[in-house]
XYZ file of C-alpha atoms in Angstrom:
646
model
C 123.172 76.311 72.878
C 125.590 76.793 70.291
C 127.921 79.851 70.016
C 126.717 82.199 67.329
C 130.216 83.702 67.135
C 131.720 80.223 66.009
C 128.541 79.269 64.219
C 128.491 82.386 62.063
C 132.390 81.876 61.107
C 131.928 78.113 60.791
C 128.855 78.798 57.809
C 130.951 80.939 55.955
C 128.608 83.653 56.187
C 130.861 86.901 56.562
C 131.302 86.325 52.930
C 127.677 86.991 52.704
C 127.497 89.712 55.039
C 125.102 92.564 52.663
C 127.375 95.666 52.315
C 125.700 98.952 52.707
C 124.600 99.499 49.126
C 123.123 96.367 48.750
C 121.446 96.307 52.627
C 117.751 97.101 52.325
C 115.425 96.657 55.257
C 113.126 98.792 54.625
C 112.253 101.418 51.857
C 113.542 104.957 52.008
C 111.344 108.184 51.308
C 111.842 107.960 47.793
C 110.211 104.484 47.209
C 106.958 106.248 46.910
C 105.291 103.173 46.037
C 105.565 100.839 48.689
C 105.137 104.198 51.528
C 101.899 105.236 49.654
C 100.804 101.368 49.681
C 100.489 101.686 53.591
C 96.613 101.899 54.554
C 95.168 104.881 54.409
C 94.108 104.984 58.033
C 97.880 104.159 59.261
C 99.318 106.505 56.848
C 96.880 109.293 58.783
C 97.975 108.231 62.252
C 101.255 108.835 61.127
C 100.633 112.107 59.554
C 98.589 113.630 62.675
C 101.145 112.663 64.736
C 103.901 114.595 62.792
C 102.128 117.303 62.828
C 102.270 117.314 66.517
C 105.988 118.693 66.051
C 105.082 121.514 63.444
C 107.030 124.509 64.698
C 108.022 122.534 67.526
C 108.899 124.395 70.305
C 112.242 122.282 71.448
C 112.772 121.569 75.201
C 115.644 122.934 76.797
C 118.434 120.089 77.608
C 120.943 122.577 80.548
C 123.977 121.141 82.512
C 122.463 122.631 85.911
C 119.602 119.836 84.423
C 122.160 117.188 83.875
C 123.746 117.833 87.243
C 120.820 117.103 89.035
C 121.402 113.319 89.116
C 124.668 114.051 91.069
C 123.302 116.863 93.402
C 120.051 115.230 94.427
C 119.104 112.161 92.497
C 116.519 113.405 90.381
C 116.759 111.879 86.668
C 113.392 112.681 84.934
C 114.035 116.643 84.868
C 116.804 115.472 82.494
C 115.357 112.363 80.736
C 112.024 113.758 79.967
C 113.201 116.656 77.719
C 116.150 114.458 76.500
C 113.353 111.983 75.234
C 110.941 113.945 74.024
C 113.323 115.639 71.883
C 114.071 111.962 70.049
C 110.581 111.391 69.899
C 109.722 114.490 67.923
C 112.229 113.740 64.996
C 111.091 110.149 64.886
C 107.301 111.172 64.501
C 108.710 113.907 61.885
C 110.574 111.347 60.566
C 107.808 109.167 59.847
C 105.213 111.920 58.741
C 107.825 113.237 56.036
C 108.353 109.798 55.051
C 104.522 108.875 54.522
C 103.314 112.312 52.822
C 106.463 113.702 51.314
C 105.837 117.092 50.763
C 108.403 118.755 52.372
C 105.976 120.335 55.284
C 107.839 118.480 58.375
C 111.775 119.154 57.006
C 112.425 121.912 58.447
C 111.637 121.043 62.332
C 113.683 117.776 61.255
C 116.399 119.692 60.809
C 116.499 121.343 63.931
C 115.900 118.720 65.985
C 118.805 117.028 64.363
C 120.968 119.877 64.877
C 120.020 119.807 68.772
C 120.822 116.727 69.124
C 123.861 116.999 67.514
C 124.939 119.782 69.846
C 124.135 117.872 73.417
C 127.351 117.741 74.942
C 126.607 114.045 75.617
C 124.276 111.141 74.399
C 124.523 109.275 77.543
C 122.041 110.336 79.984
C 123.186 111.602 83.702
C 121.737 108.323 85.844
C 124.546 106.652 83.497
C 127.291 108.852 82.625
C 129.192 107.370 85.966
C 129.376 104.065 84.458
C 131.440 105.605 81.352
C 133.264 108.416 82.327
C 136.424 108.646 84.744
C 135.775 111.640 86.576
C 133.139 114.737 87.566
C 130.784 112.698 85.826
C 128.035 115.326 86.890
C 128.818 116.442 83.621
C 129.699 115.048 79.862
C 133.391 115.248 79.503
C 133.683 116.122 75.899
C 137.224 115.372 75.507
C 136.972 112.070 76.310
C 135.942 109.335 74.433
C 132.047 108.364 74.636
C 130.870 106.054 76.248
C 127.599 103.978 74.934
C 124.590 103.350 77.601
C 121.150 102.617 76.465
C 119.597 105.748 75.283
C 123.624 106.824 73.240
C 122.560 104.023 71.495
C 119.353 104.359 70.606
C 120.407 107.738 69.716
C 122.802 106.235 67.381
C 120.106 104.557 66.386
C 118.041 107.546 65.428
C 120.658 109.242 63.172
C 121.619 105.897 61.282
C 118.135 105.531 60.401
C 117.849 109.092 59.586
C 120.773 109.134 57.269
C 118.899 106.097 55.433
C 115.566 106.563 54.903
C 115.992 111.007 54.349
C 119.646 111.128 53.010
C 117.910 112.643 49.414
C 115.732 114.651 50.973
C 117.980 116.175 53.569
C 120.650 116.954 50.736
C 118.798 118.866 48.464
C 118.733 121.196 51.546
C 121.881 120.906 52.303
C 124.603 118.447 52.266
C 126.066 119.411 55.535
C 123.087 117.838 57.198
C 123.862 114.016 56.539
C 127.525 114.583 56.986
C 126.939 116.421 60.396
C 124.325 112.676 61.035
C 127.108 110.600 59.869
C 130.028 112.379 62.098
C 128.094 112.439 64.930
C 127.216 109.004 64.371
C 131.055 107.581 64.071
C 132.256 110.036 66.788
C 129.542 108.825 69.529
C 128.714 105.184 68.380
C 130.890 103.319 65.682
C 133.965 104.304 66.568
C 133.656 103.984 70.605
C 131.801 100.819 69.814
C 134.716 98.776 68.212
C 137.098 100.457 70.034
C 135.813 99.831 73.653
C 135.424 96.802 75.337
C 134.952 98.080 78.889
C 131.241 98.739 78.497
C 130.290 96.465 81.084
C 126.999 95.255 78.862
C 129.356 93.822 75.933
C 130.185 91.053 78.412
C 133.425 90.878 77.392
C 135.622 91.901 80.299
C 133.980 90.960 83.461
C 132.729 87.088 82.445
C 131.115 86.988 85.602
C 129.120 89.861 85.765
C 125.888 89.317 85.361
C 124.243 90.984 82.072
C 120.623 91.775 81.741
C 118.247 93.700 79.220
C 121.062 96.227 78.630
C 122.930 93.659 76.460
C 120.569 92.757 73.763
C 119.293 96.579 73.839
C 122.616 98.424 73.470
C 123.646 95.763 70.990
C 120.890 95.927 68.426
C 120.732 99.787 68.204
C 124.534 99.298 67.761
C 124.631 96.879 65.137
C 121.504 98.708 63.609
C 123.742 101.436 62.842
C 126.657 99.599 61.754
C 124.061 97.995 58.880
C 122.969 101.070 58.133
C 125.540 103.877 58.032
C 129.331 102.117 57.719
C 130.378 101.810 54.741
C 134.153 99.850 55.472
C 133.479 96.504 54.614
C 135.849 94.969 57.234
C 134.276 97.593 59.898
C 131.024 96.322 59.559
C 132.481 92.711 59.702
C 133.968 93.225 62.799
C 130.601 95.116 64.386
C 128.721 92.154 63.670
C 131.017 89.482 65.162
C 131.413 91.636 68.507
C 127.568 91.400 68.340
C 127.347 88.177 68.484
C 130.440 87.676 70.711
C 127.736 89.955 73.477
C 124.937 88.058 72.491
C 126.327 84.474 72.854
C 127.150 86.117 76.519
C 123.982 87.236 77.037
C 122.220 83.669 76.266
C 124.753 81.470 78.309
C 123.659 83.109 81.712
C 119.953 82.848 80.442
C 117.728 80.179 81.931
C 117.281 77.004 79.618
C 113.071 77.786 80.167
C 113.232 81.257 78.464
C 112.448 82.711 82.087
C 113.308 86.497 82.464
C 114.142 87.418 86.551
C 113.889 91.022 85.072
C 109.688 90.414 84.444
C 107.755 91.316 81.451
C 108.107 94.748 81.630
C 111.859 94.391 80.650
C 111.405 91.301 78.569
C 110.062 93.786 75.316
C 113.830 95.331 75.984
C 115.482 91.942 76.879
C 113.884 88.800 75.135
C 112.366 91.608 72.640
C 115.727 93.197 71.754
C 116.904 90.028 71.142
C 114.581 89.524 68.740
C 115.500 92.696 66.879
C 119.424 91.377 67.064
C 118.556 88.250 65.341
C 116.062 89.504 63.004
C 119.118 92.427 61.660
C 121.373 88.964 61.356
C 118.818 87.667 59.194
C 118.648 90.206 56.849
C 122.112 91.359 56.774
C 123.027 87.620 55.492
C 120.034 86.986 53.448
C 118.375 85.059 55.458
C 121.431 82.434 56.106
C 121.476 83.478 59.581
C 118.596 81.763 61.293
C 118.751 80.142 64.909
C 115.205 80.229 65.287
C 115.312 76.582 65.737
C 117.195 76.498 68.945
C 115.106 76.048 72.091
C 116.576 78.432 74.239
C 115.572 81.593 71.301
C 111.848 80.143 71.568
C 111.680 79.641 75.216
C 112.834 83.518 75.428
C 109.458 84.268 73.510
C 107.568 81.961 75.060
C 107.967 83.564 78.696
C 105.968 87.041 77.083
C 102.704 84.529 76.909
C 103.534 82.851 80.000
C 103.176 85.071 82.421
C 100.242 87.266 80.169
C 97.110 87.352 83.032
C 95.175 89.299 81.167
C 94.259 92.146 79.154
C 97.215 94.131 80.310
C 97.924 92.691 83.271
C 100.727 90.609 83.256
C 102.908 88.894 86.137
C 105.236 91.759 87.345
C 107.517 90.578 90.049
C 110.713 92.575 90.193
C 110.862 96.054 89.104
C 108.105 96.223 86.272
C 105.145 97.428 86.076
C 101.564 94.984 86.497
C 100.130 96.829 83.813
C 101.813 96.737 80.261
C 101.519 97.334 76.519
C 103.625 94.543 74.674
C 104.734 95.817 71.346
C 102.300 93.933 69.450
C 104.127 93.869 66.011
C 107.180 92.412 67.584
C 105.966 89.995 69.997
C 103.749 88.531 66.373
C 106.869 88.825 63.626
C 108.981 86.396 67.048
C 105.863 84.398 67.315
C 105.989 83.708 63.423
C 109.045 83.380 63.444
C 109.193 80.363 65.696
C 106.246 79.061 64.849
C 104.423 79.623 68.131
C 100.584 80.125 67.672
C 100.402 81.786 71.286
C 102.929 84.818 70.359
C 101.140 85.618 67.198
C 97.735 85.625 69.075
C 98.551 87.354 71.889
C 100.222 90.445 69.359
C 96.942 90.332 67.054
C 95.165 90.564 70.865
C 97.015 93.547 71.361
C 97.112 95.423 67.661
C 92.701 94.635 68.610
C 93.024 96.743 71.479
C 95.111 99.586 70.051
C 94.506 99.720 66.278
C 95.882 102.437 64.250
C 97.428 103.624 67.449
C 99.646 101.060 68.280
C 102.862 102.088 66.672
C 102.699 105.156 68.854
C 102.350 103.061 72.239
C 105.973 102.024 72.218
C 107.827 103.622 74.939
C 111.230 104.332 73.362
C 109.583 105.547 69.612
C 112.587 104.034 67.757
C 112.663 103.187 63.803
C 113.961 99.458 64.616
C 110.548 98.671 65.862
C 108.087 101.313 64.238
C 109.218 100.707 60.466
C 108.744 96.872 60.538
C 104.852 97.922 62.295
C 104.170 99.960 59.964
C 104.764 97.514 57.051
C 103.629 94.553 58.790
C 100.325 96.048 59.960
C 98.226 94.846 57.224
C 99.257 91.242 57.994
C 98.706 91.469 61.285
C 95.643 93.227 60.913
C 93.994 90.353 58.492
C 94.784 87.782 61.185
C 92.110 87.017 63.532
C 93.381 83.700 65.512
C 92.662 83.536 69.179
C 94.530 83.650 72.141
C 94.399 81.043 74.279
C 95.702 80.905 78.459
C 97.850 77.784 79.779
C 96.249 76.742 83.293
C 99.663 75.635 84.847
C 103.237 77.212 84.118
C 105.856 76.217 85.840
C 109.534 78.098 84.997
C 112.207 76.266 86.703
C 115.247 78.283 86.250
C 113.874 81.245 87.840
C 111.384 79.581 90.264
C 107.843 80.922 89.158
C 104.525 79.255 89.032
C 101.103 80.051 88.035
C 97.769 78.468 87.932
C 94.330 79.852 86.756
C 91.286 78.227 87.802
C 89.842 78.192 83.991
C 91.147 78.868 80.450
C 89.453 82.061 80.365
C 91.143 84.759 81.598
C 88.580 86.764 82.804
C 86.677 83.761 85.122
C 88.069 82.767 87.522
C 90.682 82.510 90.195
C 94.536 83.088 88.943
C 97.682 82.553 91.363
C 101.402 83.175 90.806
C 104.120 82.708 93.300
C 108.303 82.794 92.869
C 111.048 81.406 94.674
C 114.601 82.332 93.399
C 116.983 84.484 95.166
C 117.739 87.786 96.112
C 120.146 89.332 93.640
C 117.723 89.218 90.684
C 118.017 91.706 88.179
C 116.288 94.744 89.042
C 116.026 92.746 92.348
C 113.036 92.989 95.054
C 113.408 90.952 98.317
C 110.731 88.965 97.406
C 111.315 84.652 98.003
C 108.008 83.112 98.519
C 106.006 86.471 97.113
C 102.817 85.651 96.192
C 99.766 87.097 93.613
C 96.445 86.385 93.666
C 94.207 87.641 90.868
C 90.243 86.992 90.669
C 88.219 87.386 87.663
C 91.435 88.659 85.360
C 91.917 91.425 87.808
C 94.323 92.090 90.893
C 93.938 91.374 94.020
C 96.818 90.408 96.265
C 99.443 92.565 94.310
C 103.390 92.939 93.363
C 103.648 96.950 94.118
C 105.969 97.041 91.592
C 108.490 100.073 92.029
C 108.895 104.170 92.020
C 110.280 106.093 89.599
C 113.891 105.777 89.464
C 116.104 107.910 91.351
C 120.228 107.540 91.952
C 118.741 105.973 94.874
C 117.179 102.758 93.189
C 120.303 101.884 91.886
C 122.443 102.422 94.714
C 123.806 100.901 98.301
C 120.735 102.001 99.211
C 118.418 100.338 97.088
C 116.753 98.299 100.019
C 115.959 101.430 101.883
C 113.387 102.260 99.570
C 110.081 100.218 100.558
C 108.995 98.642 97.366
C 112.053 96.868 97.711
C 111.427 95.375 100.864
C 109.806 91.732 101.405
C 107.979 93.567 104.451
C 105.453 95.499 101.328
C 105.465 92.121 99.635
C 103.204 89.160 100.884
C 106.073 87.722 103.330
C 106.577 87.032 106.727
C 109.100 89.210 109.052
C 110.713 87.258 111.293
C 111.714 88.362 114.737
C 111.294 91.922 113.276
C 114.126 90.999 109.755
C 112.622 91.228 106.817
C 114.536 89.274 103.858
C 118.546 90.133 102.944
C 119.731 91.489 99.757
C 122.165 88.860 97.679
C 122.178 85.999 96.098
C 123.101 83.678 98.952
C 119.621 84.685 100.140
C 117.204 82.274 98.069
C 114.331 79.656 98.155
C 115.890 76.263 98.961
C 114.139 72.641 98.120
C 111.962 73.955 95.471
C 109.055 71.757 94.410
C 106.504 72.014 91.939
C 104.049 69.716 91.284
C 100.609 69.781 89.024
C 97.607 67.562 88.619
C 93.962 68.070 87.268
C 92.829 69.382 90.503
C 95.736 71.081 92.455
C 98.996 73.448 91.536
C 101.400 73.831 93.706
C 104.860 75.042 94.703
C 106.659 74.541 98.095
C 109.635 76.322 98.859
C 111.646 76.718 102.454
C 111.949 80.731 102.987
C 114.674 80.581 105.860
C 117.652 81.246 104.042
C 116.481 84.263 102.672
C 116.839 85.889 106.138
C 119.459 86.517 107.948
C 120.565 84.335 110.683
C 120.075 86.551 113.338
C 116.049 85.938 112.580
C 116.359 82.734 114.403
C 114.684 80.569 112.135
C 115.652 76.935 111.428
C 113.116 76.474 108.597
C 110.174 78.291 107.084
C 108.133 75.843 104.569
C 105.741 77.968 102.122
C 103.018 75.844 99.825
C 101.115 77.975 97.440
C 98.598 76.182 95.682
C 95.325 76.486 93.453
C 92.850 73.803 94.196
C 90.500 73.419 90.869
C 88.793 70.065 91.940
C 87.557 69.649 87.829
C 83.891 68.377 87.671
C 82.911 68.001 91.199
C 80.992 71.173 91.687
C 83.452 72.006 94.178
C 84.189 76.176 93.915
C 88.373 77.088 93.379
C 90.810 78.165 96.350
C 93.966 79.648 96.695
C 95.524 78.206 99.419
C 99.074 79.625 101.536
C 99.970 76.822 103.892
C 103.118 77.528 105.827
C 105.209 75.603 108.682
C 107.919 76.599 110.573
C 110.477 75.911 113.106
C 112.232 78.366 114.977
C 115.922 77.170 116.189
C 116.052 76.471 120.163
C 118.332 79.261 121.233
C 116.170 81.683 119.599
C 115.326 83.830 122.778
C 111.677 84.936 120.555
C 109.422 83.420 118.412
C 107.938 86.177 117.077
C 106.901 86.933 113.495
C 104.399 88.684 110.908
C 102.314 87.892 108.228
C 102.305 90.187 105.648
C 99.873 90.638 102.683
C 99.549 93.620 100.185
C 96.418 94.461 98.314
C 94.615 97.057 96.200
C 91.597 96.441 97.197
C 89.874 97.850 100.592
C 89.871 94.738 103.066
C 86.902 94.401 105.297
C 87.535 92.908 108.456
C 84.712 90.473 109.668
C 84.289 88.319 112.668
C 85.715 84.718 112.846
C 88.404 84.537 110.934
C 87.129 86.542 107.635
C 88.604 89.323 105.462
C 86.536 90.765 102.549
C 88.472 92.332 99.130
C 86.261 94.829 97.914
C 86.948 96.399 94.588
C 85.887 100.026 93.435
C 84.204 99.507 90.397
C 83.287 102.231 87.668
C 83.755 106.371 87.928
C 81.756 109.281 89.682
C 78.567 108.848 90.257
C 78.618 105.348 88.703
C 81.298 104.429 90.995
C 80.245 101.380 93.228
C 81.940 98.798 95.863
C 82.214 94.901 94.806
C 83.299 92.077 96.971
C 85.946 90.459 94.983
C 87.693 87.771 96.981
C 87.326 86.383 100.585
C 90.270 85.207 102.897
C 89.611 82.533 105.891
C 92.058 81.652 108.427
C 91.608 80.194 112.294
C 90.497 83.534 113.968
C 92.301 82.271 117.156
C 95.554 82.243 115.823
C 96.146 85.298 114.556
C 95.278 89.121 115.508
C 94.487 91.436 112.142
C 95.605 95.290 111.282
C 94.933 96.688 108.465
C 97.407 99.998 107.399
C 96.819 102.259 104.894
C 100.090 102.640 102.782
C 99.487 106.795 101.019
C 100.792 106.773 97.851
C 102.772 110.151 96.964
C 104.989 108.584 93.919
C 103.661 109.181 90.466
C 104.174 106.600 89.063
C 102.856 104.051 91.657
C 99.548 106.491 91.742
C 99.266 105.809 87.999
C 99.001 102.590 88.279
C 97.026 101.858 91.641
C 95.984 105.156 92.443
C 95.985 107.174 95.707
C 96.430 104.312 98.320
C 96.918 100.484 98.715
C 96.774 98.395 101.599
C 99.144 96.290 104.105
C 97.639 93.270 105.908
C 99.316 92.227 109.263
C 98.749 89.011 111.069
C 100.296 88.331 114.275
C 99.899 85.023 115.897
C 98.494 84.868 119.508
C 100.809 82.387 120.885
C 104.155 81.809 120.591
C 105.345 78.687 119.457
C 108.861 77.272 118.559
C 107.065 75.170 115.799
C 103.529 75.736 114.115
C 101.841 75.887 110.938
C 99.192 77.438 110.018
C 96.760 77.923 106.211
C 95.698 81.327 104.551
C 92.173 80.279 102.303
C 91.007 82.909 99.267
C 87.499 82.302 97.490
C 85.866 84.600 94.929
C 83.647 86.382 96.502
C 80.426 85.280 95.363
C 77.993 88.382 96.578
């Protein structure tokens, strides 16, 4: 793809860079027309959820707080208070905005005046990337550093200074000014005059970037639109933009596939989005690169790997159950052109409605204003979405296959090869999902809440991480290694009318000490079309242990939300709770079959104490362990899964 950075100089368009008087996005408070134009019904969501904040009682943000990180690991003590105080002015924000009576000023005040007063923007899990030393605590005497939620917060007050400056001055002029010094102290200033933030990309040109890029840099250059006034400032903001960006994209896979998962792609592919889309306006539109294949592969991948409903593909850190930013994910679908995107946001703004807006994890103005004043077109748009039977992502090494184009019928199977120094990395090569009637069966855990832990030498201790709690084999008691020498080698997809399928070999994800010469892993979906024949998932593996090996031992492992049943000859049963309380009944979903004689079964009960992970499978999942019977130095053997038909 072409470099942005040269492209933009090469088109002349710094001359057409919009200076702050003249850049626009969106209108402020006292454009009465266009706020009062909103429908009524979103111009009440708004409202009610102002009003949430009246005489807001402000959570405490104390450095005995910030220094848990350091002490034990705990972040959420910190973060939670930290965002809920950014929250609260945004929804005031908003409320003021839409009704414009003066009722939600005051708490807007004081939550800017917080703010203002935290002793750093950067939140403790980060503040050891930035700061030299006894990074427990903010240094305020050194310069700040910028890490996701700085910027965002720079975000906050840019927007803030735009869309309330008239309001906020006829209380008091010292309010904007206090916005606008906090802003260029924290944010404008550190932004142009570091380059050591290791998400700029532009000091390490091998590190590997990740969602942090695009996020960090479109808060960033948000602000720059917005608040700085120096022409030749603003200038120079915008090129280092696109100097990170054009960074960003040249370690992205051609196919638009994002390692990170869908969870991160509304913060990766998403953010983006929201870089390019503050281009185009700042330039009039002259800006546009929505043309280039890589920028609609990127938004491609959200549909891709959409199951359905909610679910979507998780491997890696993210969640299997998500809320795509519907707005967004339909302005990038328009934008390109892609009838998918667009569908699959009007899916979601069906499911949410009014309350959509408020579903977005990090409440920030870059998204919320442009769904608030794009609602009515998405709301008069009633296309359907559609579901791709085959996808096959070659740069990252994930397939999928559904047995019909209805996402609710149906068997659905997804399996990754890859290698072992993803972002947000799982030991995971060969991992496999299995899905059956739109819901899960065979599972991706997905991960804890963070801790200093997750991110640490000791990431792999943690058991999410581990290929032994994904559907793997240990080998001679090793799980998979950590790094990217670890990986799926001879990768092969292939895809007909009546089978999907990807082979991989699995040994070099283990260490050599494992013994084994080479592990060959088929998953496949066989949807024999108009022969009456019912849908399986087949795993077909064979393998071949080296000959000094002194054991031949290994394990299969298979993880699963729902209760297996073991039966005689070869047989495990899925069975699904269904419905609440007294309602609440058992329903076969899915059925494996293997040769009884090969294998012994145990089934283990894995607790789950986490919050998170009990939020989104509830109190317990389930580990399946086959063992084989005999020994061999070479074998094979096949895994079958049919819908359960009782």
């Amino acid at each position: 793809m072409k470099s942005l950075y040269e492209w933009f100089s090469v088109q002349g368009l710094a001359d057409g860079l919009l200076g702050k008087a003249d850049y626009k996005p969106f209108p402020i408070i006292e454009q009465r027309n266009e706020w009062e134009a909103l429908p009524s019904e979103l111009r009440q969501s708004v409202v009610a959820e102002g009003e949430k904040y009246l005489d807001y009682q402000w959570p405490m943000l104390t450095a005995a707080m910030y220094g848990e990180f350091a002490q034990n690991g705990n972040r959420s003590r910190y973060d939670g208070p930290y965002h809920l105080r950014r929250r609260a002015v945004t929804s005031l924000a908003l409320a003021e905005c839409v009704e414009n009576k003066g009722r939600f000023l005051k708490d807007i005040v004081d939550g800017i005046w917080l703010i203002s007063e935290e002793s750093g923007w950067v939140i403790s899990a980060h503040n050891r990337m930035f700061q030299r030393e006894h990074a427990d605590l903010p240094n305020v005497a050194e310069q700040p550093g910028i890490d996701l939620f700085a910027a965002e917060t720079g975000n906050l007050f840019a927007w803030l200074h735009y869309l309330l400056r008239p309001a906020l001055d006829r209380i008091n002029p010292l309010i904007d000014r206090r916005i606008l010094d906090e802003l260029r102290r924290r944010i404008l200033d550190p932004y142009l005059q570091r380059d050591d933030c290791w998400w700029m990309g532009l000091q390490e040109r091998d590190k590997r970037l990740n969602n942090w890029t695009p996020w960090c840099t479109s808060n960033c250059l948000s602000a720059f639109l917005l608040a700085e006034e120096d022409a030749g400032r603003r200038l120079q903001a915008v090129q280092k933009a696109m100097r990170s960006i054009d960074r960003f994209l040249s370690m992205h896979p051609a196919d638009g596939g994002c390692d990170e998962g869908p969870g991160y792609w509304n913060k990766a592919g998403g953010s983006l989005f929201d870089c390019l889309e503050l281009l185009f306006a700042a330039t009039e539109g002259k800006f546009n690169v929505y043309d280039e294949p890589l920028i609609q592969n990127i938004a491609r991948y959200i549909y891709k790997v959409h199951i359905h409903d909610r679910y979507f593909l998780n491997f890696a850190d993210g969640p299997h159950r998500i809320t795509v930013e519907e707005d967004l994910v339909y302005r990038y679908g328009k934008r390109i052109g892609n009838e998918n995107m667009m569908a699959l946001g009007t899916a979601f703004h069906q499911m949410l409605g009014t309350g959509g807006w408020k579903n977005m994890k990090f409440l920030s103005f870059l998204r919320v204003l442009p769904a608030l004043f794009n609602y009515r077109n998405i709301d008069d748009d009633s296309r359907s979405l559609t579901f791709r039977k085959d996808m096959w992502m070659e740069g990252i090494q994930v397939m999928a296959a559904r047995e019909t184009e209805a996402s609710d019928r149906g068997l659905y199977v997804a399996m990754k090869g890859g290698h072992n120094l993803e972002s947000h990395n799982h030991n995971d090569i060969g991992h496999f999902v299995v899905y059956a009637d739109g819901l899960p069966v065979l599972i991706d855990v997905g991960v804890e809440e963070y801790t200093a832990k997750t991110f640490s030498a000791q990431r792999y201790e943690i058991w999410t991480m581990q290929s032994g709690y994904h559907s793997l084999p240990t080998i001679n008691g090793f799980m998979q290694q950590d790094g990217s020498e670890y990986r799926a080698t001879d990768a092969k997809y292939e895809a007909s009318d009546e089978c999907s399928q990807l082979t991989l070999d699995l040994a070099s994800a283990y260490l050599p000490e494992a013994g084994i010469a080479s592990w060959i892993r088929t998953g496949r979906l066989l949807h024999p079309s108009g022969t009456g024949a019912e849908a399986v998932v087949e795993l077909e593996e064979q393998y071949t242990f080296n000959a000094k090996a002194d054991e031949c031992r290994f394990t299969l492992n298979l993880m699963t939300c729902c209760e297996p049943k073991l039966q005689e000859n070869g047989v495990v049963t899925f069975v699904r709770g269904t419905g609440q309380g007294a309602a609440a009944e058992a329903k076969e979903a899915l059925q494996m079959e293997f040769d009884g004689s090969q294998f012994t079964v145990a089934v283990e009960t894995v607790a789950l104490e986490d919050k998170k992970l009990r939020n989104a499978w509830g109190e317990r999942l389930y580990r399946i362990v086959l063992a084989p019977t005999e020994l061999r130095r070479q074998g094979g053997h096949t895994l079958r899964f049919r819908q359960a038909r009782g």
